[in-house]
PDB file of C-alpha atoms and ligand atoms in Angstrom:
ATOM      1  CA  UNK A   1     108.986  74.813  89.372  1.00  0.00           C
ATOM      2  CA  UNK A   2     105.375  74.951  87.562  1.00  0.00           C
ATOM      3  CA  UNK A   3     103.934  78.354  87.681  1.00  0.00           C
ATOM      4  CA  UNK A   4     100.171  78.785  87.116  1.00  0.00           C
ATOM      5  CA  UNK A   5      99.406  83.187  86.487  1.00  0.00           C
ATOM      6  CA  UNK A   6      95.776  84.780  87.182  1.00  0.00           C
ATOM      7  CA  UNK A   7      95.019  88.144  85.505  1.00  0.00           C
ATOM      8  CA  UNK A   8      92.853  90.242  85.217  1.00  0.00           C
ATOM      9  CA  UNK A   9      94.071  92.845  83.081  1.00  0.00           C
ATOM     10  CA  UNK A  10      96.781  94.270  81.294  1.00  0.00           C
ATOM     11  CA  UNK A  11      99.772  91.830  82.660  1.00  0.00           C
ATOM     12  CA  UNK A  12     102.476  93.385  82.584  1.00  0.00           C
ATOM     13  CA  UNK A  13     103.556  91.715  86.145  1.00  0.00           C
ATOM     14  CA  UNK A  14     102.997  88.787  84.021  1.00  0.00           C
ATOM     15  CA  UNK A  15     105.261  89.756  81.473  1.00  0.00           C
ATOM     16  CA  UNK A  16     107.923  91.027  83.523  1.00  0.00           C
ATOM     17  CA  UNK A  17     107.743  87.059  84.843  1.00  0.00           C
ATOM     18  CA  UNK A  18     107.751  85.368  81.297  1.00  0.00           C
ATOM     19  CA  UNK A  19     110.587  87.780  80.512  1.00  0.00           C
ATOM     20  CA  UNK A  20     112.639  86.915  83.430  1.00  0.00           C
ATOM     21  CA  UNK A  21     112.389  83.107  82.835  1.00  0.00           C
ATOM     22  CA  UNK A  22     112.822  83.544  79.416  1.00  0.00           C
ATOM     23  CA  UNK A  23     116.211  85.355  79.752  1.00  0.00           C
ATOM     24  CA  UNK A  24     117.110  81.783  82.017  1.00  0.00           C
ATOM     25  CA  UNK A  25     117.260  84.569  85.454  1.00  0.00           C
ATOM     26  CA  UNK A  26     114.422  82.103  86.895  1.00  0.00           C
ATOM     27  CA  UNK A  27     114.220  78.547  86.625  1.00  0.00           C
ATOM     28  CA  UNK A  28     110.663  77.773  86.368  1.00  0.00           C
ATOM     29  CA  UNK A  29     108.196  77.520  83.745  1.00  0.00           C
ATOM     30  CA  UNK A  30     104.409  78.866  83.422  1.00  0.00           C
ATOM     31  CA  UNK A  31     102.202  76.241  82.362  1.00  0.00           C
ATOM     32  CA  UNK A  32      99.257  78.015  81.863  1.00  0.00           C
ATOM     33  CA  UNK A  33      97.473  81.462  82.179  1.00  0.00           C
ATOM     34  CA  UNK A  34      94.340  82.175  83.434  1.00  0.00           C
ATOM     35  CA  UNK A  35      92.017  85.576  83.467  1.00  0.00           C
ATOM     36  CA  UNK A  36      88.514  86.145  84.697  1.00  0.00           C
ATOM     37  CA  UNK A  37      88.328  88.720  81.332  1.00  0.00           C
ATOM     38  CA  UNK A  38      88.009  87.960  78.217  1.00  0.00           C
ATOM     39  CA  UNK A  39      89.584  90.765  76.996  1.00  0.00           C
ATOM     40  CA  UNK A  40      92.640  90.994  79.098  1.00  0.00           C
ATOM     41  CA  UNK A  41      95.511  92.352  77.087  1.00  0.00           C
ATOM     42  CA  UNK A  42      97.684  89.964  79.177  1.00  0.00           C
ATOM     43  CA  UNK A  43      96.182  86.812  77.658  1.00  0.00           C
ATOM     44  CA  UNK A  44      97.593  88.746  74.169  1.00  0.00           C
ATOM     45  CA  UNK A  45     101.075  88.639  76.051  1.00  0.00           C
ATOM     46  CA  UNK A  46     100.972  85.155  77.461  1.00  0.00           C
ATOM     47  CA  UNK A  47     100.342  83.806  73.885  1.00  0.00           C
ATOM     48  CA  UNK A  48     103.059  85.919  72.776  1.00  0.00           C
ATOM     49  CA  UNK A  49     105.418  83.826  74.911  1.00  0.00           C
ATOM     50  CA  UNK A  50     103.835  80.439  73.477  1.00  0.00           C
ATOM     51  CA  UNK A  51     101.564  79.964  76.961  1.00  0.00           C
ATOM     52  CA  UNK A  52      98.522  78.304  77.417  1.00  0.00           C
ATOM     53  CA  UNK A  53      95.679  80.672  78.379  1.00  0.00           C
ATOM     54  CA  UNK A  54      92.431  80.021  79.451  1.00  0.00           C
ATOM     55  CA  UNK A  55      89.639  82.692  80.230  1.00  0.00           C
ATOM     56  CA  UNK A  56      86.860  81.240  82.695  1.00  0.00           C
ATOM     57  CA  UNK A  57      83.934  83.605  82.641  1.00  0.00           C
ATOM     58  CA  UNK A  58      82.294  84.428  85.678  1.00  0.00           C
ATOM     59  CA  UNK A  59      78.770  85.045  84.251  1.00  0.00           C
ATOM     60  CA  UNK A  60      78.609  81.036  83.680  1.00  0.00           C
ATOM     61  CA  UNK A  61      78.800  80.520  87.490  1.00  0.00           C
ATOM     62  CA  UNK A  62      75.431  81.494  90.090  1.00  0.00           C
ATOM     63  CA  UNK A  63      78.047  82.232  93.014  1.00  0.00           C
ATOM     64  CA  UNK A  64      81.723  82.900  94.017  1.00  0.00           C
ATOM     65  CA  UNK A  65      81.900  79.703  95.288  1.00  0.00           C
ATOM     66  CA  UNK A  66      80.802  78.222  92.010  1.00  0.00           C
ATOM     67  CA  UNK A  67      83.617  79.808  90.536  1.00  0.00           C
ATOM     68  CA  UNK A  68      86.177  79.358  92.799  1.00  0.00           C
ATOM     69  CA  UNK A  69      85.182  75.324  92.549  1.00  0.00           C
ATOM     70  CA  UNK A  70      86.084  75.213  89.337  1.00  0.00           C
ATOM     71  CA  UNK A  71      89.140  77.748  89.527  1.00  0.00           C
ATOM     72  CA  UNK A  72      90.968  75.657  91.629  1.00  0.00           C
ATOM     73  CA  UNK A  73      90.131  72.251  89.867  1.00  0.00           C
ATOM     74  CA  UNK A  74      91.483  73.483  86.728  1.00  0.00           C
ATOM     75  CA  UNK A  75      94.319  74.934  88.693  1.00  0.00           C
ATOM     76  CA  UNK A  76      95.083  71.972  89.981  1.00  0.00           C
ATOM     77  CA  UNK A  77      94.879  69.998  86.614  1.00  0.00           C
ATOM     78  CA  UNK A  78      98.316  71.778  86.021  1.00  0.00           C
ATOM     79  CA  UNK A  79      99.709  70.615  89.515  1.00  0.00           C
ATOM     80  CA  UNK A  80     101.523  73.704  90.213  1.00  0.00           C
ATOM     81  CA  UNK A  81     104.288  74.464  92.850  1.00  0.00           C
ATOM     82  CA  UNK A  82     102.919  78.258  92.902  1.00  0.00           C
ATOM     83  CA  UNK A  83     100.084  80.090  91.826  1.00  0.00           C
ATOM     84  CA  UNK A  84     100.886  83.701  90.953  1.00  0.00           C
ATOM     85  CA  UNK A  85      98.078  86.113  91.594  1.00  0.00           C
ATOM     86  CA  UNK A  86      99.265  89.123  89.062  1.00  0.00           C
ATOM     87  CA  UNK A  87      96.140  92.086  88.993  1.00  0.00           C
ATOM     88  CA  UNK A  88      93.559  89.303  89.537  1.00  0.00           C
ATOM     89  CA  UNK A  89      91.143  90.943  90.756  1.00  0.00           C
ATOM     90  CA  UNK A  90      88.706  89.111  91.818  1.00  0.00           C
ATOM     91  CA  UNK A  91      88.220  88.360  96.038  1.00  0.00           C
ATOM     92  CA  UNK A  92      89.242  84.583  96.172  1.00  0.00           C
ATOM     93  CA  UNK A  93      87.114  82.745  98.863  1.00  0.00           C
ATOM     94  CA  UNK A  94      88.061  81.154 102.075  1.00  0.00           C
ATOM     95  CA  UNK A  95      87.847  77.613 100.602  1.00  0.00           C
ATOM     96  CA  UNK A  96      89.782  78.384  97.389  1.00  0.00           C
ATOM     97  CA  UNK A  97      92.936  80.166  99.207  1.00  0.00           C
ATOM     98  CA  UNK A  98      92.819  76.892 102.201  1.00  0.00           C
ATOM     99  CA  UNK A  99      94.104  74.730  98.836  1.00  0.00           C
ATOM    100  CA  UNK A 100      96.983  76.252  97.975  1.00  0.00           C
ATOM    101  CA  UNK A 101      98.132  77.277 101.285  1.00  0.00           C
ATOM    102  CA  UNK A 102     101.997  78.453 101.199  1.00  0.00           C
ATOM    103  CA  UNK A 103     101.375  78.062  97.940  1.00  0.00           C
ATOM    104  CA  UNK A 104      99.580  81.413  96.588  1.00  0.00           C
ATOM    105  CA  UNK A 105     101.461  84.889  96.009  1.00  0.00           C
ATOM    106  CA  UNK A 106     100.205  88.232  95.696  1.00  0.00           C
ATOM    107  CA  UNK A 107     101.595  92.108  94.451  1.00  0.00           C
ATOM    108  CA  UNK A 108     100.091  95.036  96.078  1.00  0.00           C
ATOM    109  CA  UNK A 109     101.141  98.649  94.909  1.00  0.00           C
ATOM    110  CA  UNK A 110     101.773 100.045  98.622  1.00  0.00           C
ATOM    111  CA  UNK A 111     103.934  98.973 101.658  1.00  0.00           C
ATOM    112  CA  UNK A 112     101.166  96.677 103.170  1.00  0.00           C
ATOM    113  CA  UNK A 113      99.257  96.495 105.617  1.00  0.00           C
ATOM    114  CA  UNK A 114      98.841 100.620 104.563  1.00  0.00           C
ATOM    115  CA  UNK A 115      96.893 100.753 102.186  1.00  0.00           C
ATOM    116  CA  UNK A 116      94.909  97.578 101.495  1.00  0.00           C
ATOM    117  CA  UNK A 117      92.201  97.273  98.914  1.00  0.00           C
ATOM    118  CA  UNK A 118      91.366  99.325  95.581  1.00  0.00           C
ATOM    119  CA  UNK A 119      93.653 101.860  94.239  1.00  0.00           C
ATOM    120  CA  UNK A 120      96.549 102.156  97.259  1.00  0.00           C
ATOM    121  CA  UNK A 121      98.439 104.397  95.207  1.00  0.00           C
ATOM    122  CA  UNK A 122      95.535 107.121  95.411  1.00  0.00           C
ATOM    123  CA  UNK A 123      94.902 105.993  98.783  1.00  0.00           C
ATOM    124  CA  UNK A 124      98.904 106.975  99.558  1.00  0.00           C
ATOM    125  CA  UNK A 125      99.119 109.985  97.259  1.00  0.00           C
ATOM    126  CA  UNK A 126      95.172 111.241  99.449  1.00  0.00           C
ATOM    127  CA  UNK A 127      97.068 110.400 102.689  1.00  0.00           C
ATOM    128  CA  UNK A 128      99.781 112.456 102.094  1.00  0.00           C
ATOM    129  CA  UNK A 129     102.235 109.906 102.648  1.00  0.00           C
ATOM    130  CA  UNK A 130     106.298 110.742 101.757  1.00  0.00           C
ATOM    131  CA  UNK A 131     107.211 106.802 100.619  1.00  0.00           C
ATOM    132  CA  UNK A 132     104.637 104.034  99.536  1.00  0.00           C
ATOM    133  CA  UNK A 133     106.069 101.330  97.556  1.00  0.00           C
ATOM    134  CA  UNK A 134     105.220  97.931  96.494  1.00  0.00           C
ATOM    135  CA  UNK A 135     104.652  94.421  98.552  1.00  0.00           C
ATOM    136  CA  UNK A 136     104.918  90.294  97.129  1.00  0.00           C
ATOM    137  CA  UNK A 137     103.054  88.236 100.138  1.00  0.00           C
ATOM    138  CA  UNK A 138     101.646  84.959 100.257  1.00  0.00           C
ATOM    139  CA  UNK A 139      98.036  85.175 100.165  1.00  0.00           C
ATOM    140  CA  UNK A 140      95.914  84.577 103.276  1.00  0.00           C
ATOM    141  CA  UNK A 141      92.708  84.771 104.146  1.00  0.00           C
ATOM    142  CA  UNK A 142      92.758  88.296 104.934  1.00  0.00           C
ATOM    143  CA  UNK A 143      92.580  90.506 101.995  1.00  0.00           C
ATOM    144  CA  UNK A 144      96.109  92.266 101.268  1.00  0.00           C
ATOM    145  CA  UNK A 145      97.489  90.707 103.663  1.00  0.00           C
ATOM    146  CA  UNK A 146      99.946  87.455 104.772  1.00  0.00           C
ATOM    147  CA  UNK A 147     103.590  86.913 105.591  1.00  0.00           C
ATOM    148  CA  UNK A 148     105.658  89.637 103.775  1.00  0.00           C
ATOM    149  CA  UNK A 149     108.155  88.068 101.082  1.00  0.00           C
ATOM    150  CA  UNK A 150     109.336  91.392  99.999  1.00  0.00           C
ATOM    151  CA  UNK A 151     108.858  94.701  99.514  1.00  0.00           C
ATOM    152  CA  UNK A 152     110.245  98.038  97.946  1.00  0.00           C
ATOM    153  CA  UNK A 153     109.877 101.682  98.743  1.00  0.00           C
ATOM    154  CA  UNK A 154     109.250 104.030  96.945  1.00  0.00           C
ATOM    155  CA  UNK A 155     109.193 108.181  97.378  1.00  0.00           C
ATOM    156  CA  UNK A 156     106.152 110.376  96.269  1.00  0.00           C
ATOM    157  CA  UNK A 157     106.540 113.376  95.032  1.00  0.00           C
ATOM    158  CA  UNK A 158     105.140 116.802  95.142  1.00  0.00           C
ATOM    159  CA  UNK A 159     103.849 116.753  91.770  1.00  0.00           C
ATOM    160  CA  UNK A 160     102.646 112.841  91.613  1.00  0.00           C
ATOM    161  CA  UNK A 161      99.831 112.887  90.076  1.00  0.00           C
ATOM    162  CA  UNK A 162      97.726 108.998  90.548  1.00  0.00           C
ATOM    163  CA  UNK A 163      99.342 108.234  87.265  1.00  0.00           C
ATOM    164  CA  UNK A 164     102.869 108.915  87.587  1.00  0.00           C
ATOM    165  CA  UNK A 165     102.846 107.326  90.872  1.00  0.00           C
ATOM    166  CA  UNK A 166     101.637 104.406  90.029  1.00  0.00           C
ATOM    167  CA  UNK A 167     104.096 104.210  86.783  1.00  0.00           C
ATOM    168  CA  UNK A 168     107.079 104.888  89.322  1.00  0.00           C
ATOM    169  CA  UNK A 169     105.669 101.922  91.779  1.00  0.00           C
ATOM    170  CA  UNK A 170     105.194  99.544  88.983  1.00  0.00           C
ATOM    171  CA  UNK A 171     108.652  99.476  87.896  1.00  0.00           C
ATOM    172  CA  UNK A 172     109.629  98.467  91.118  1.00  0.00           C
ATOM    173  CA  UNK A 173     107.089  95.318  90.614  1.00  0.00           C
ATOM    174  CA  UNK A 174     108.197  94.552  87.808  1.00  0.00           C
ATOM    175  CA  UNK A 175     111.269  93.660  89.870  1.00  0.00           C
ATOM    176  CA  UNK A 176     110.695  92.555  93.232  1.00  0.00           C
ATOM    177  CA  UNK A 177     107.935  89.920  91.455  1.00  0.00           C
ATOM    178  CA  UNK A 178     110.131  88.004  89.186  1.00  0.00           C
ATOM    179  CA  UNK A 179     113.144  88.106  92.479  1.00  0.00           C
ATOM    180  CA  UNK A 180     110.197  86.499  94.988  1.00  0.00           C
ATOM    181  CA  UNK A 181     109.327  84.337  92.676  1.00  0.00           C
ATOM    182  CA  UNK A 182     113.270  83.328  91.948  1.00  0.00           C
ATOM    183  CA  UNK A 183     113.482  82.957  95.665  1.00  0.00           C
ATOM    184  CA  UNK A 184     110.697  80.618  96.187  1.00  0.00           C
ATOM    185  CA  UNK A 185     111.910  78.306  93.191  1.00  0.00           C
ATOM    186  CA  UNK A 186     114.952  78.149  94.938  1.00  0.00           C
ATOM    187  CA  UNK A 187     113.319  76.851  97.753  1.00  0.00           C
ATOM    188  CA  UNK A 188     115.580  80.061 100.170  1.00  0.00           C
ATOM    189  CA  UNK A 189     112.010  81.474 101.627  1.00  0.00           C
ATOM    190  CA  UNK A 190     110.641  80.157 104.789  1.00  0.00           C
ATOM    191  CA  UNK A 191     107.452  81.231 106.268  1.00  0.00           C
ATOM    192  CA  UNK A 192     107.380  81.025 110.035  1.00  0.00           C
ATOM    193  CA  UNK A 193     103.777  82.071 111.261  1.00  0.00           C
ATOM    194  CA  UNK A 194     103.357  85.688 109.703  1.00  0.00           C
ATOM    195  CA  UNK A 195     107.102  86.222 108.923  1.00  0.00           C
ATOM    196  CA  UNK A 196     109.189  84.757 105.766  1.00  0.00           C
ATOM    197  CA  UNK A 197     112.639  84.929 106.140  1.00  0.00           C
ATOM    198  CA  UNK A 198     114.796  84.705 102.680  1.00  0.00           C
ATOM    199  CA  UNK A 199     117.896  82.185 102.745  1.00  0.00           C
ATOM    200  CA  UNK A 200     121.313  84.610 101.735  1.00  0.00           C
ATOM    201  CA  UNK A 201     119.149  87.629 101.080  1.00  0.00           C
ATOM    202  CA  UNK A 202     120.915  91.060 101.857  1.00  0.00           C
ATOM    203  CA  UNK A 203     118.654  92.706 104.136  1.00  0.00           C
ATOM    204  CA  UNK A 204     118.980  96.428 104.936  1.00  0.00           C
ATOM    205  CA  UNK A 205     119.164  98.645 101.907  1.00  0.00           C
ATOM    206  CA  UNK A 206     117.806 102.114 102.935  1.00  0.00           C
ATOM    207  CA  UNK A 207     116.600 104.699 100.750  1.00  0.00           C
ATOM    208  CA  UNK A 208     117.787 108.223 100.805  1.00  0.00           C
ATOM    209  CA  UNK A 209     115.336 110.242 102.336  1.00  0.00           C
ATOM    210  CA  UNK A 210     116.193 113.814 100.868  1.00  0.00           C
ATOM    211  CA  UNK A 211     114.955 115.723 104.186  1.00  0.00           C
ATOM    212  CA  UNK A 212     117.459 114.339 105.731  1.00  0.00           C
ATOM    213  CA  UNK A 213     120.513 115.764 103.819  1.00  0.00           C
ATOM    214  CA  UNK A 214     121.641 117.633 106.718  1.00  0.00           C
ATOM    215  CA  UNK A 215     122.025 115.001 108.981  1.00  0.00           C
TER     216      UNK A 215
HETATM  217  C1  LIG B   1      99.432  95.990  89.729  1.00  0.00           C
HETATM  218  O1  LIG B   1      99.513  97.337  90.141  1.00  0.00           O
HETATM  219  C2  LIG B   1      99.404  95.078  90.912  1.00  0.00           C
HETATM  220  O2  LIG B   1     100.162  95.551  91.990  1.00  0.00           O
HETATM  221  C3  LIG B   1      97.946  95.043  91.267  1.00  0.00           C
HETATM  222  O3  LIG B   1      97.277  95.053  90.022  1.00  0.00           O
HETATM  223  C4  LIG B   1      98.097  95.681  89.043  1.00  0.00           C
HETATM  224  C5  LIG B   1      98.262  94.731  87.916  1.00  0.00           C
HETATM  225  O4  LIG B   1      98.935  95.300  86.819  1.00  0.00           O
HETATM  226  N1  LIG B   1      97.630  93.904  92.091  1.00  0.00           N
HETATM  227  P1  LIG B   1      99.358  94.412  85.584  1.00  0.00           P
HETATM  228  O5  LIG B   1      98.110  93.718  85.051  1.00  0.00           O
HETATM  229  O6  LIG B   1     100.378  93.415  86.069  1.00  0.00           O
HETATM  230  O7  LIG B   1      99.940  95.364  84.584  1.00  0.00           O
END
């Protein structure tokens, strides 16, 4: 399977993906990286791992569209089974996501559809919520949103602060990224209309809820 990663930032979704197919747990390879910032520390890591990178600035182009044109032509130049959306964050327009339908993947940092948008851990932590967690979808044309490939939960605490929230959910994508993306290579998820089901996964792994100890 040939992997094409957009970033934004620091990448350490990415890595957690090179790592995994490095270590042979994933049998795919990333044929080139992409960020919308020049400066993105994970461009640093993808050429640490001996990957192409390419930064396409978004001050050359008069329009998303613009952008997104060319985005998805050099995407495409690579002929990829999956592109792997990982802290890109740039909106992707209509047109761009209607090419690589079934074919585009997203994290979000909370159980979607709570919490779409910018910063969902603060948005979960404000809310008062007891569990947020961590989603992989494929990307449609709503933002956050598409079928559900998998997700983890995880508990906030009294004390979380923004920070230490978002370190404790980002552990857990640095795991349930690299096992979607395992999934999909082995061709075990289907997508049927806004549900995926995964081939011999085993569903139903419930976290302990401590307010429940007495029952
Ligand atoms: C992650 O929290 C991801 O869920 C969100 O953007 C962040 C990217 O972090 N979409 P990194 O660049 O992978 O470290």
């Amino acid at each position: 399977m040939n992997i094409v990663v957009l970033i934004s930032g620091r990448g350490t979704n990415l890595e957690a993906i090179l790592k995994a197919i490095k270590e042979g747990k994933i049998n795919a390879r990333v044929s080139l990286v992409i960020s919308d910032k020049k400066d993105s520390s994970g461009l640093k890591i993808a050429e640490s791992y001996g990957i192409p990178t390419k930064f396409i600035d978004p001050s050359f182009f008069a329009s998303r569209k613009g952008y997104d044109i060319y985005l998805a032509a050099r995407i495409k130049k690579e002929n990829p089974d999956l592109v792997v959306l990982a802290g890109f964050m740039r909106i992707l327009s209509d047109e761009f996501i209607e090419q690589f339908e079934n074919k585009l993947i997203n994290i979000h940092p909370s159980l979607i559809p709570s919490f779409q948008g910018l910063k969902a851990q603060k948005q979960a932590l404000d809310y008062g919520s007891k569990f947020s967690g961590c989603t992989v979808h494929y990307v449609t044309k709503e933002l956050d949103n598409g079928p559900i490939i998998v997700q983890a939960v995880v508990p906030i605490l009294p004390d979380d602060t923004e920070e230490t929230l978002s370190n404790r959910i980002l552990e857990y994508e640095h795991r349930i990224y690299p096992q979607a993306i395992k999934w999909i290579s082995e061709n075990r998820v289907k997508i049927e209309g806004r549900k995926t089901f995964v081939e011999n996964a085993k569903y139903g792994t419930i976290p302990v809820n401590p307010d429940l100890e007495d029952f």
